[in-house]
Amino acid sequence: RTLFFPTVLPSSVTYDVSSIQSKLLTYRRCNEQQKMLNQLRIDRALKVYHRSMEEKYHRNPVPPVPELPSTVRKYFFLLTTNYLFMKKCVESNPVVPIPQQWLMSILILVPQSLMEGKDRELLTEKLLGEIIRDYEMSMRRFMVRNVLIKPDIKGLEHEEEAPLPLLPLGLDFSRPWHNSFIQAKNKILSNLHIVHPTMKAVLDFGYAAFSTFLIVDFSSFRLKGPIDCESLKTDVSLSCSKAEEKILNTWYQRVLSVFTQKDVLNGVKPDQVDSLYNGVAMLMSTQLKEVLRRAVEAFVKLFDTEDRNSLPVFKMALTLDENKIEFYPNFQDLEEAILFVVNRIGQTLQDVQTVRSWLMGDTTTLNTELPDHVIVWATSTLKKSITDNLEGPKEYLESYVERYGWLVDGTAHARVERFEAEEHSFDEYT
């Protein structure tokens, strides 16, 4: 039910909703006869208005539409004023603040790399502020929609009224969806064996071994000082080989020990053994891919343009070779050396046997190749960073060649020979 004030109440007075309703009901009972009389007057005025409109409609030309009777205009004015006042009262009610754990859950979904660096903490605060404002605005509009019903009268057509919240897109809670969900869940349980003890053991081993593990320790690159390209390739290759050997001797051996136990397949039907081993292989592949992906991301993070504290320093010599001044290694060789790190990480852990092949003496290996989008992202990001960081050396080389290149490209020698072939005075020769 929608209740309206008969008169405009002062905005400086605060009213409780229950007291407002009781006052309105009291006023309504006391003035019932007066309202009935007013209603009769309104109906009579409307009949006269419609009759006059019908008579004037058939005339030629049609005169302008007359204004509504003063009684009707006053009635609509009261409706409009009372609705706006009630809306203001509802919107002024306090709103339950958004729970702190909701904000923390939202921040957890943001990658850590996007929250680090210059000015990104301020950006995070602006994001949380925007979320809080949207939440409070939605709650106030929702209260208005649930407490009041906007009259369909002139003067309120431009009054904003947000729609009620909709269900999340893509979710269907009907019974057909529920039936398909149950079928999919049963299929997952029969094929993936997610509750089998071996799956839990593999998950625990992977978390213990890889939660903080990096194939290459990139944090020490800047501490080593200037490094040449060949040393970079050698260090990365050596680190990848040692990391692969460590993983195979620790994590991989612990996983194999689970499946060498006598009662490991208890509760698994003979026709589900293959699906169990396939599920284990998929889980192991996912864990190893995650290790490789984290290593690539850690390396790319060194070249963050907004944080140069970890940027590697490379040795580059200014050389003169065959009358040509250039850097050694040149810019192309430097780019190839940096991209070599990504390729070398992607080549690590590519010959790990599946548990089934190890038990059966087969040669099937896990699929541990890095996804294409990770390689493309890392390559494009590194190339852009290399180009940006080499702008200074390129300008220096160009200015150096412009000032001194004529001494080595034959220009100076030709000038000397031409001078010697000409006749000059003693002072000129001097």
Coordinates of C-alpha atoms in Angstrom, one line a residue, residues 68-386:
L68 CA -7.1 20.7 -15.6
P69 CA -9.5 22.0 -13.0
S70 CA -7.8 23.6 -10.0
T71 CA -9.1 20.8 -7.7
V72 CA -7.4 18.1 -9.9
R73 CA -4.2 20.1 -10.2
K74 CA -4.1 20.5 -6.4
Y75 CA -4.7 16.8 -5.9
F76 CA -1.9 15.8 -8.3
F77 CA 0.4 18.4 -6.7
L78 CA -0.2 16.8 -3.3
L79 CA 0.5 13.4 -4.7
T80 CA 3.8 14.6 -6.2
T81 CA 4.9 16.5 -3.1
N82 CA 4.1 13.6 -0.8
Y83 CA 5.8 11.1 -2.9
L84 CA 9.0 13.2 -3.1
F85 CA 8.9 13.7 0.7
M86 CA 8.4 10.0 1.4
K87 CA 11.2 9.2 -1.0
K88 CA 13.5 11.6 0.8
C89 CA 12.6 10.1 4.1
V90 CA 13.3 6.5 2.9
E91 CA 16.6 7.5 1.3
S92 CA 17.8 9.3 4.4
N93 CA 17.5 6.1 6.5
P94 CA 20.9 4.6 7.4
V95 CA 22.3 1.8 5.2
V96 CA 24.0 -1.2 6.6
P97 CA 27.7 -0.8 5.5
I98 CA 29.3 -3.3 3.2
P99 CA 31.0 -6.0 5.2
Q100 CA 34.8 -5.8 5.4
Q101 CA 35.2 -9.4 4.4
W102 CA 33.5 -8.6 1.1
L103 CA 36.0 -6.0 0.2
M104 CA 38.9 -8.3 1.2
S105 CA 37.4 -11.0 -1.0
I106 CA 37.3 -8.6 -3.9
L107 CA 40.9 -7.6 -3.4
I108 CA 42.0 -11.2 -3.4
L109 CA 40.6 -11.6 -6.9
V110 CA 42.9 -8.8 -8.1
P111 CA 46.3 -10.1 -9.2
Q112 CA 49.1 -9.0 -6.9
S113 CA 51.2 -7.7 -9.8
L114 CA 48.4 -5.1 -10.5
M115 CA 48.5 -3.8 -6.9
E116 CA 52.3 -3.1 -6.8
G117 CA 54.2 -0.3 -8.3
K118 CA 53.9 3.5 -8.5
D119 CA 50.4 5.0 -7.8
R120 CA 48.7 1.6 -7.9
E121 CA 47.9 1.7 -4.1
L122 CA 45.9 4.9 -4.8
L123 CA 44.2 3.2 -7.7
T124 CA 43.2 0.3 -5.4
E125 CA 41.7 2.8 -2.8
K126 CA 39.7 4.5 -5.6
L127 CA 38.4 1.1 -6.7
L128 CA 37.2 0.3 -3.2
G129 CA 35.7 3.7 -2.8
E130 CA 33.7 3.3 -6.0
I131 CA 32.5 -0.2 -4.9
I132 CA 31.3 1.3 -1.6
R133 CA 29.5 4.1 -3.3
D134 CA 27.8 1.8 -5.8
Y135 CA 26.8 -0.5 -3.0
E136 CA 25.2 2.3 -0.9
M137 CA 23.4 3.7 -3.9
S138 CA 22.0 0.4 -4.9
M139 CA 20.8 -0.3 -1.3
R140 CA 19.0 3.1 -1.2
R141 CA 17.4 2.7 -4.5
F142 CA 16.3 -0.9 -3.6
M143 CA 14.7 0.4 -0.4
V144 CA 12.8 3.1 -2.3
R145 CA 11.5 0.5 -4.8
N146 CA 10.4 -1.8 -2.0
V147 CA 8.8 0.8 0.3
L148 CA 7.2 3.2 -2.2
I149 CA 5.3 2.9 -5.5
K150 CA 5.8 5.9 -7.8
P151 CA 2.4 7.3 -8.9
D152 CA 1.9 7.5 -12.7
I153 CA 1.2 11.2 -12.8
K154 CA 2.7 14.2 -14.5
G155 CA 5.7 15.7 -12.8
L156 CA 7.3 12.4 -11.8
E157 CA 8.1 11.1 -15.3
H158 CA 11.8 12.2 -14.9
E159 CA 12.2 10.9 -11.4
E160 CA 15.0 8.3 -11.5
E161 CA 14.0 4.9 -10.3
A162 CA 16.6 2.1 -10.6
P163 CA 15.3 -1.4 -11.6
L164 CA 15.3 -4.1 -9.0
P165 CA 18.5 -6.3 -9.0
L166 CA 18.5 -9.1 -11.5
L167 CA 19.9 -12.6 -11.1
P168 CA 23.5 -13.1 -12.2
L169 CA 23.7 -13.7 -15.9
G170 CA 24.4 -17.2 -17.0
L171 CA 22.8 -18.8 -13.9
D172 CA 19.6 -20.8 -14.3
F173 CA 18.0 -22.2 -11.1
S174 CA 15.2 -24.0 -12.9
R175 CA 14.7 -27.8 -12.5
P176 CA 16.0 -28.7 -16.0
W177 CA 19.3 -26.9 -15.0
H178 CA 19.3 -28.7 -11.7
N179 CA 18.9 -32.1 -13.4
S180 CA 21.7 -31.3 -15.8
F181 CA 23.9 -30.2 -12.9
I182 CA 23.3 -33.5 -11.1
Q183 CA 24.2 -35.4 -14.3
A184 CA 27.4 -33.4 -14.7
K185 CA 28.3 -33.9 -11.1
N186 CA 27.9 -37.6 -11.3
K187 CA 30.0 -37.7 -14.5
I188 CA 32.7 -35.7 -12.7
L189 CA 32.7 -38.1 -9.8
S190 CA 32.9 -41.1 -12.0
N191 CA 35.7 -39.8 -14.3
L192 CA 37.8 -37.4 -12.3
H193 CA 37.8 -39.1 -8.9
I194 CA 38.2 -35.8 -7.1
V195 CA 37.5 -37.4 -3.7
H196 CA 39.9 -40.3 -4.1
P197 CA 42.7 -40.2 -1.5
T198 CA 45.4 -40.2 -4.2
M199 CA 44.1 -36.9 -5.6
K200 CA 44.3 -35.3 -2.2
A201 CA 47.8 -36.6 -1.7
V202 CA 48.9 -35.2 -5.1
L203 CA 47.3 -31.9 -4.3
D204 CA 49.1 -31.7 -0.9
F205 CA 52.5 -32.7 -2.4
G206 CA 52.1 -30.0 -5.1
Y207 CA 51.2 -27.3 -2.7
A208 CA 54.1 -28.1 -0.3
A209 CA 56.6 -28.3 -3.2
F210 CA 55.5 -25.5 -5.5
S211 CA 53.7 -22.8 -3.3
T212 CA 56.9 -20.7 -3.1
F213 CA 59.1 -22.4 -5.6
L214 CA 60.7 -20.6 -8.6
I215 CA 62.7 -22.3 -11.3
V216 CA 65.1 -19.4 -11.5
D217 CA 65.9 -16.9 -8.7
F218 CA 65.5 -13.7 -10.6
S219 CA 65.8 -11.6 -7.4
S220 CA 69.6 -11.9 -7.5
F221 CA 70.0 -10.7 -11.1
R222 CA 70.3 -7.0 -10.2
L223 CA 72.6 -7.8 -7.3
K224 CA 75.1 -9.4 -9.6
G225 CA 75.8 -6.1 -11.3
P226 CA 76.2 -5.8 -15.1
I227 CA 75.9 -9.2 -16.8
D228 CA 76.7 -10.2 -20.4
C229 CA 74.2 -12.1 -22.6
E230 CA 76.2 -15.3 -22.7
S231 CA 76.4 -15.4 -18.9
L232 CA 72.6 -14.8 -18.7
K233 CA 71.9 -17.8 -21.0
T234 CA 74.3 -20.0 -19.0
D235 CA 72.9 -19.1 -15.6
V236 CA 69.3 -19.6 -16.7
S237 CA 70.1 -22.9 -18.3
L238 CA 71.9 -24.1 -15.3
S239 CA 69.2 -23.0 -12.9
C240 CA 66.5 -24.7 -15.0
S241 CA 68.4 -28.0 -15.1
K242 CA 68.9 -27.9 -11.3
A243 CA 65.3 -27.1 -10.7
E244 CA 64.1 -29.9 -13.0
E245 CA 66.4 -32.4 -11.2
K246 CA 65.2 -31.2 -7.8
I247 CA 61.5 -31.6 -8.8
L248 CA 62.0 -35.1 -10.2
N249 CA 63.9 -36.2 -7.1
T250 CA 61.5 -34.8 -4.6
W251 CA 58.0 -34.1 -5.7
Y252 CA 57.8 -36.7 -8.5
Q253 CA 59.2 -39.4 -6.3
R254 CA 56.6 -38.7 -3.6
V255 CA 53.8 -38.9 -6.1
L256 CA 55.1 -42.2 -7.4
S257 CA 55.4 -43.6 -3.9
V258 CA 51.7 -43.1 -3.4
F259 CA 50.8 -45.3 -6.4
T260 CA 53.3 -48.1 -5.5
Q261 CA 51.3 -48.9 -2.4
K262 CA 49.4 -52.1 -2.4
D263 CA 45.9 -50.8 -1.6
V264 CA 46.0 -47.6 -3.7
L265 CA 43.2 -48.7 -6.1
N266 CA 40.8 -49.8 -3.4
G267 CA 37.2 -48.7 -4.3
V268 CA 38.1 -48.1 -7.9
K269 CA 36.2 -50.3 -10.4
P270 CA 38.3 -52.0 -13.1
D271 CA 36.7 -50.0 -15.9
Q272 CA 37.6 -46.7 -14.0
V273 CA 41.3 -47.3 -13.5
D274 CA 42.2 -45.6 -16.7
S275 CA 40.1 -42.5 -15.8
L276 CA 41.8 -42.4 -12.4
Y277 CA 45.2 -42.3 -13.9
N278 CA 44.1 -39.8 -16.5
G279 CA 42.9 -37.5 -13.7
V280 CA 46.2 -37.8 -11.9
A281 CA 48.1 -37.0 -15.1
M282 CA 45.9 -33.9 -15.7
L283 CA 46.4 -32.7 -12.1
M284 CA 50.2 -33.2 -12.3
S285 CA 50.3 -31.4 -15.7
T286 CA 48.3 -28.4 -14.2
Q287 CA 50.7 -28.1 -11.3
L288 CA 53.8 -28.2 -13.5
K289 CA 52.3 -25.7 -15.9
E290 CA 51.6 -23.4 -13.0
V291 CA 55.3 -23.6 -11.9
L292 CA 56.5 -22.6 -15.4
R293 CA 53.9 -19.8 -15.7
R294 CA 55.0 -18.3 -12.4
A295 CA 58.6 -18.4 -13.5
V296 CA 57.8 -16.6 -16.8
E297 CA 55.7 -13.9 -15.0
A298 CA 58.5 -13.3 -12.4
F299 CA 61.0 -12.8 -15.2
V300 CA 58.7 -10.4 -17.1
K301 CA 58.0 -8.5 -13.9
L302 CA 61.7 -7.5 -13.8
F303 CA 61.1 -5.3 -16.8
D304 CA 58.2 -3.4 -15.3
T305 CA 58.5 0.2 -16.7
E306 CA 57.0 1.6 -13.5
D307 CA 59.4 -0.1 -11.2
R308 CA 63.0 0.0 -12.3
N309 CA 64.6 -1.2 -9.0
S310 CA 64.8 -4.8 -10.3
L311 CA 65.6 -4.1 -13.9
P312 CA 68.6 -6.2 -15.0
V313 CA 71.8 -4.4 -16.1
F314 CA 73.6 -5.7 -19.2
K315 CA 77.1 -5.2 -20.4
M316 CA 77.4 -3.5 -23.8
A317 CA 80.7 -2.4 -25.3
L318 CA 81.1 0.4 -27.8
T319 CA 83.2 -1.2 -30.6
L320 CA 84.9 -0.2 -33.8
D321 CA 84.7 -3.0 -36.4
E322 CA 85.5 -2.5 -40.1
N323 CA 85.2 1.3 -39.9
K324 CA 81.8 0.9 -38.2
I325 CA 80.9 2.1 -34.6
E326 CA 78.3 -0.1 -32.9
F327 CA 77.4 -1.7 -29.6
Y328 CA 78.4 -5.3 -28.8
P329 CA 76.3 -7.2 -28.4
N330 CA 74.0 -5.3 -30.7
F331 CA 70.4 -4.6 -29.9
Q332 CA 69.1 -7.6 -31.8
D333 CA 71.4 -10.0 -29.9
L334 CA 70.4 -8.5 -26.6
E335 CA 66.7 -9.0 -27.4
E336 CA 67.3 -12.6 -28.4
A337 CA 69.2 -13.2 -25.1
I338 CA 66.3 -11.9 -23.1
L339 CA 63.7 -13.9 -25.0
F340 CA 65.9 -16.9 -24.6
V341 CA 65.0 -17.0 -20.9
V342 CA 61.3 -17.4 -21.7
N343 CA 62.0 -20.2 -24.2
R344 CA 64.4 -22.0 -21.8
I345 CA 61.8 -21.9 -19.0
G346 CA 59.2 -23.3 -21.5
Q347 CA 61.6 -26.2 -22.3
T348 CA 61.9 -27.3 -18.7
L349 CA 60.0 -30.3 -17.3
Q350 CA 58.9 -31.4 -20.8
D351 CA 59.9 -35.1 -20.4
V352 CA 58.1 -36.1 -17.2
Q353 CA 56.5 -39.5 -17.4
T354 CA 52.9 -40.1 -16.4
V355 CA 52.3 -42.3 -13.4
R356 CA 50.7 -45.0 -15.6
S357 CA 53.6 -45.0 -18.1
W358 CA 56.2 -45.2 -15.3
L359 CA 54.3 -48.2 -13.8
M360 CA 53.8 -49.9 -17.1
G361 CA 57.2 -49.1 -18.6
D362 CA 55.7 -46.8 -21.3
T363 CA 57.1 -43.6 -22.6
T364 CA 54.0 -41.4 -22.4
T365 CA 54.8 -38.0 -20.9
L366 CA 52.8 -35.3 -19.2
N367 CA 51.5 -32.3 -21.2
T368 CA 53.4 -29.5 -19.5
E369 CA 53.8 -27.0 -22.4
L370 CA 53.1 -23.4 -21.6
P371 CA 49.8 -22.1 -23.1
D372 CA 50.3 -20.1 -26.2
H373 CA 48.7 -17.0 -24.7
V374 CA 51.3 -16.9 -22.0
I375 CA 54.2 -17.1 -24.5
V376 CA 52.6 -14.4 -26.7
W377 CA 52.0 -12.1 -23.7
A378 CA 55.5 -12.5 -22.3
T379 CA 57.2 -12.0 -25.7
S380 CA 55.2 -8.9 -26.6
T381 CA 55.7 -7.4 -23.1
L382 CA 59.4 -8.0 -23.1
K383 CA 59.9 -6.6 -26.7
K384 CA 58.1 -3.4 -25.8
S385 CA 60.1 -3.0 -22.6
I386 CA 63.4 -3.7 -24.4

